[in-house]
Coordinates of C-alpha atoms and ligand atoms in Angstrom, one line a residue:
X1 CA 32.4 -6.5 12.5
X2 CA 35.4 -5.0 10.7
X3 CA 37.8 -2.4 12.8
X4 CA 36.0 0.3 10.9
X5 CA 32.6 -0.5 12.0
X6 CA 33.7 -1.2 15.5
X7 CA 34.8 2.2 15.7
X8 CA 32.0 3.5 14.0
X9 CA 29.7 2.1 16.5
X10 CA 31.2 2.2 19.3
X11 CA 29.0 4.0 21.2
X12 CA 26.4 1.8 20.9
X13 CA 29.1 -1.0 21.8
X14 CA 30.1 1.1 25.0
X15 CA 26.1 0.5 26.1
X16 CA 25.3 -2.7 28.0
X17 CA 22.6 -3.2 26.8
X18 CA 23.5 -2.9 23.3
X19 CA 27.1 -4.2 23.1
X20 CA 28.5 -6.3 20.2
X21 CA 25.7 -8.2 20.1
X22 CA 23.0 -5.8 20.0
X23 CA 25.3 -3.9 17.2
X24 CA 25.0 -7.2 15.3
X25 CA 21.4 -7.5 15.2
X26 CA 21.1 -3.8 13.4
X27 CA 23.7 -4.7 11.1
X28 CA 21.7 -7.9 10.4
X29 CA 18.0 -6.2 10.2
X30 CA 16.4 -5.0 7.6
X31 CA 13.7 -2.0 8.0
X32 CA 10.9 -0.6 6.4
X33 CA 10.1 3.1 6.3
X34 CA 7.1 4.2 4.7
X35 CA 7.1 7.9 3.8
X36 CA 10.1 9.7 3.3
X37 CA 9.0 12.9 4.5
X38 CA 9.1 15.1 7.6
X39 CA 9.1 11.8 9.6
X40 CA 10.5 9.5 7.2
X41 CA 13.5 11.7 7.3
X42 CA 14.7 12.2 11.0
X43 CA 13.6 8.0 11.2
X44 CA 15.8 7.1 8.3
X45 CA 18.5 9.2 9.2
X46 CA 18.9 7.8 12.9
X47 CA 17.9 4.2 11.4
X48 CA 20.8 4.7 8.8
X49 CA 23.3 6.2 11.4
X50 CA 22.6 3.4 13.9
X51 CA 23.8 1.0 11.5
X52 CA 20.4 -0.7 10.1
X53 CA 22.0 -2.8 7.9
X54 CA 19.5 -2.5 5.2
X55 CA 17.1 0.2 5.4
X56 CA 13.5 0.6 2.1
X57 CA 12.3 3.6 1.8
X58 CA 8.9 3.9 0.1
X59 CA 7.7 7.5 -1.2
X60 CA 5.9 7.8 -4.4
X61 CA 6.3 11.8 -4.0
X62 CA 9.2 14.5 -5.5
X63 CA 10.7 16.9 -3.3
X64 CA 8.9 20.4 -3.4
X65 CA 10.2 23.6 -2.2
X66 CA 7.6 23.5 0.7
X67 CA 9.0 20.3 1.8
X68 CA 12.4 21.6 3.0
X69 CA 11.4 23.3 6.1
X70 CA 11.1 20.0 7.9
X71 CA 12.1 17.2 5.6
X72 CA 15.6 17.1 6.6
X73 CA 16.7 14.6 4.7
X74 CA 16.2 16.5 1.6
X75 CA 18.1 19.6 0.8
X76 CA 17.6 22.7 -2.3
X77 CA 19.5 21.1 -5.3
X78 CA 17.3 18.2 -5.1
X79 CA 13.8 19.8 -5.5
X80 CA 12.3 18.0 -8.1
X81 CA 13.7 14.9 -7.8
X82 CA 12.0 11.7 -6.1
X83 CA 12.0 11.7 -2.3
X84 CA 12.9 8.2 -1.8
X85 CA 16.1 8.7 -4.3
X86 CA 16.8 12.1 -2.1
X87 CA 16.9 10.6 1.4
X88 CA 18.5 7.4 -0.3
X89 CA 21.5 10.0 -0.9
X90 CA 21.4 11.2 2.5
X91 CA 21.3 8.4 4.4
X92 CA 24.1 6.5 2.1
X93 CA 26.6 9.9 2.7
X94 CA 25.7 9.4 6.5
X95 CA 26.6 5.8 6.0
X96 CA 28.3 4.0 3.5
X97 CA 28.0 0.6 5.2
X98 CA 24.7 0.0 5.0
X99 CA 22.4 -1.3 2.1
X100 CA 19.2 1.9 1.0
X101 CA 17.0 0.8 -1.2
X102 CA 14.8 3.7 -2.5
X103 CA 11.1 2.6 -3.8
X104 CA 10.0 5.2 -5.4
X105 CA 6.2 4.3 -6.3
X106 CA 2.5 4.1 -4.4
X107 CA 2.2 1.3 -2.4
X108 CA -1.4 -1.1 -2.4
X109 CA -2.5 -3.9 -0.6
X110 CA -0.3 -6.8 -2.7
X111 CA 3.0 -4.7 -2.8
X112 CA 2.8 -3.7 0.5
X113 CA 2.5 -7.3 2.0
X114 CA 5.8 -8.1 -0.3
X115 CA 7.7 -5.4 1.3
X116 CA 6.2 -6.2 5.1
X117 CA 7.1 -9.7 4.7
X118 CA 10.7 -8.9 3.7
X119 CA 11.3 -6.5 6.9
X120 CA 12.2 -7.1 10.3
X121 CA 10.5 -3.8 11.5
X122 CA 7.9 -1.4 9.8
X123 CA 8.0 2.2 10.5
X124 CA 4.6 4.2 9.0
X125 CA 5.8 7.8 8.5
X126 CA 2.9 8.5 6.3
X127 CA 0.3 11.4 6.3
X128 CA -2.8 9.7 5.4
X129 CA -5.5 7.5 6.9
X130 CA -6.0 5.1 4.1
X131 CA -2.1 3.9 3.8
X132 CA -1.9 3.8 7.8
X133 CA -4.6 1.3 7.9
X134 CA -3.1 -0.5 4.8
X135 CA 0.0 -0.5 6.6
X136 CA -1.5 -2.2 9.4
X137 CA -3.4 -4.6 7.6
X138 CA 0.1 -6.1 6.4
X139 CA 1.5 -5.8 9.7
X140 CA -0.8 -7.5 11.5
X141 CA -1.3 -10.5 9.0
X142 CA 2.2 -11.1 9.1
X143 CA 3.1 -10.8 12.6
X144 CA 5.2 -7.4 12.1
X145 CA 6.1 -5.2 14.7
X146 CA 4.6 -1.7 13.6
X147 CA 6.2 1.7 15.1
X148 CA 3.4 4.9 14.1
X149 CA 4.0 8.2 13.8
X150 CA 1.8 11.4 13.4
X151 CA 2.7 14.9 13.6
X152 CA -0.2 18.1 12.4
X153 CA 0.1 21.8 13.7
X154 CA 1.7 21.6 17.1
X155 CA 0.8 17.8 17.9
X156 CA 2.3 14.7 17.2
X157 CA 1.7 11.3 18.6
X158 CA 3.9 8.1 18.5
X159 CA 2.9 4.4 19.3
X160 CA 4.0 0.8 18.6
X161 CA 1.5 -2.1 17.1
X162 CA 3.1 -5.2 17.7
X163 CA 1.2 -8.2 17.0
X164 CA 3.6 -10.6 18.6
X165 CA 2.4 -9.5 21.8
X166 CA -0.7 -11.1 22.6
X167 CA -3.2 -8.6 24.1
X168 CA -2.1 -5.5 22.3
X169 CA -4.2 -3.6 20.3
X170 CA -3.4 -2.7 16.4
X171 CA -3.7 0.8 14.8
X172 CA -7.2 0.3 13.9
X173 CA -8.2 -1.1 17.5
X174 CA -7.2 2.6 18.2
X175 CA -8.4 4.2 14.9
X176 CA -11.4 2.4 13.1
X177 CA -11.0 2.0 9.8
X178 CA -14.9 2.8 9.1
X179 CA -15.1 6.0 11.5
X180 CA -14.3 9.3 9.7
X181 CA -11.4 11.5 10.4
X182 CA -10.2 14.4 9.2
X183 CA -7.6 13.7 6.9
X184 CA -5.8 16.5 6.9
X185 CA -2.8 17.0 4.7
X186 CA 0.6 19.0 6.4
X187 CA 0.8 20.7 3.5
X188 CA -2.7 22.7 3.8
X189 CA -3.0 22.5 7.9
X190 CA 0.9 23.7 8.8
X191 CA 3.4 21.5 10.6
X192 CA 5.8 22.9 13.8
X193 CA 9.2 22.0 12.1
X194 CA 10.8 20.3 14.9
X195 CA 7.9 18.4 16.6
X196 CA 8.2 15.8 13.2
X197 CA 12.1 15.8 14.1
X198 CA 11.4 14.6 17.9
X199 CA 8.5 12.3 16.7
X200 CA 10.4 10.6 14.1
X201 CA 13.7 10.2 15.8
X202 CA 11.0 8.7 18.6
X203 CA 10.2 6.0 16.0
X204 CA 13.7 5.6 14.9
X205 CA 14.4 4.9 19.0
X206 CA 11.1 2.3 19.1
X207 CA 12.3 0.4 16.0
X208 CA 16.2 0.0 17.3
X209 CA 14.8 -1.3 20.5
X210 CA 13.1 -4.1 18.8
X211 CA 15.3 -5.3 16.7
X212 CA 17.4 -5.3 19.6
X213 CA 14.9 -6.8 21.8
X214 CA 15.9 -4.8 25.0
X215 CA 13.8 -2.4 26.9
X216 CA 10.0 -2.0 27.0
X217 CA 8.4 -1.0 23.4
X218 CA 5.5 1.7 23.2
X219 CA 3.2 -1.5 22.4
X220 CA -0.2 -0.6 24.2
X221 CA 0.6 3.0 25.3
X222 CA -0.4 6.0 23.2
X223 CA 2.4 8.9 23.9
X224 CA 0.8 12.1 22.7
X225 CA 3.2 15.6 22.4
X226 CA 1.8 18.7 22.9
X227 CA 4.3 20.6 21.3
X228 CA 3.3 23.8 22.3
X229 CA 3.0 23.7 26.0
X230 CA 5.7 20.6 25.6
X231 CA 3.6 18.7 27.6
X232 CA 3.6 14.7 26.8
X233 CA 0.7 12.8 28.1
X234 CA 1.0 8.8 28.2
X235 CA -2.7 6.5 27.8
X236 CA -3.0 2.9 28.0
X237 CA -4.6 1.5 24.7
X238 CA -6.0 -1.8 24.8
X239 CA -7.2 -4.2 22.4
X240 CA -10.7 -3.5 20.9
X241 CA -12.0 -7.4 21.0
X242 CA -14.5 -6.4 17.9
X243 CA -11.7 -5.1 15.4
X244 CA -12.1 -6.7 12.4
X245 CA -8.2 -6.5 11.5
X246 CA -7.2 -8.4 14.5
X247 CA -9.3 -9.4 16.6
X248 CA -9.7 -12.8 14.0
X249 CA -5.9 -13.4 14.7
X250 CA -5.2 -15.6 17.6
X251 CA -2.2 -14.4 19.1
Ligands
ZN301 ZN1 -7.0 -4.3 16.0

């Protein structure tokens, strides 16, 4: 590290648990943010603050005028334009050091296992059921440590899928992919603006942590936020032995 970046992050030096080293490792990872929107934002941000030294954001969106009211990482002037290419200007005026790369296209199954296999972390700040599981399809077949968000209304919830870990369940040990949910879209149901602001930067903290490697991740615990009472509530997930995305893998 250069005198500029030591100053730069020197609070995160100052932490003993962090130090030079730990400093070193984010300026060394690369992560993968899926959705640059109200949780993509807040997650990039603190990814790109922290020092991530290369952060790939993938939206296939633009940014709409009904976006701004919790998609920080967007602001007025750029309504219109593509969200990845917005939050890519953010997070390079927040940091300069680091390398943004802004994907700005609809992920499938082949593209997404490219982009998995190239990052050290994967963070799904999506809003839909069928690119979560996707997501964790890719995650779990190449041993990537996922970090979930979710945020509708007043509720968000926040998890980590790591497949390193043995025992620990995936997202669809959690959420099969053959059971029906509501897929409901923020932009018809309403979104709390904040609550995507503490779930994401939540995601941002889980994904620092391992690439780090130092304290306990959210791997096998479900944290869910009442955002209206602001009342969290913490349940043990375990591994559903029948899942047919990983229950094949022996970990
Ligand atoms: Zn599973």
């Amino acid at each position: 590290m250069n005198d500029t970046q030591l100053l730069r992050y020197s609070r995160h030096i100052l932490l003993d648990e962090i130090g030079i080293e730990g400093q070193q490792k984010l300026l060394a990872a690369q992560a993968l943010v899926i959705g640059a929107g109200g949780l993509g934002s807040p997650a990039a941000m603190y990814l790109a603050s922290a020092g991530v030294g290369h952060i790939t954001l993938v939206d296939n969106d633009t940014v709409d005028l009904t976006n701004l009211q919790r998609q920080i990482a967007h602001t007025t002037e750029r309504v219109g334009q593509s969200k990845a290419a917005s939050a890519r200007i953010t997070l390079q005026q927040i940091n300069p050091d680091i390398a943004v790369t802004a994907l700005n296209e609809r992920v499938d199954d082949a593209r997404l296992a490219e982009l998995v296999a190239q990052a050290d972390v994967v963070l799904d700040c999506t809003d839909n059921f069928a690119t979560r599981h996707a997501v964790n399809r890719a995650c779990v077949a190449l041993g990537k440590p996922l970090v979930s968000g979710a945020v509708i209304r007043f509720d968000g919830q926040v998890s980590v899928f790591d497949p390193r870990g043995g025992a620990q369940p995936c997202y669809s040990c959690l959420f099969p992919q053959d059971q029906q949910f509501e897929d409901v879209a923020c932009s018809t149901m309403g979104v709390f603006a904040p609550l995507v602001g503490v779930v994401g930067a939540m995601q941002a903290a889980e994904a620092l942590k391992l690439l780090m490697g130092v304290g306990a991740s959210l791997a096998g615990r479900l944290l869910m936020l009442d955002g209206l009472h602001m009342e969290w509530t913490s349940i043990a997930v375990g591994r559903n032995g029948d899942c047919p995305v990983c229950a094949t893998k022996k970990n």
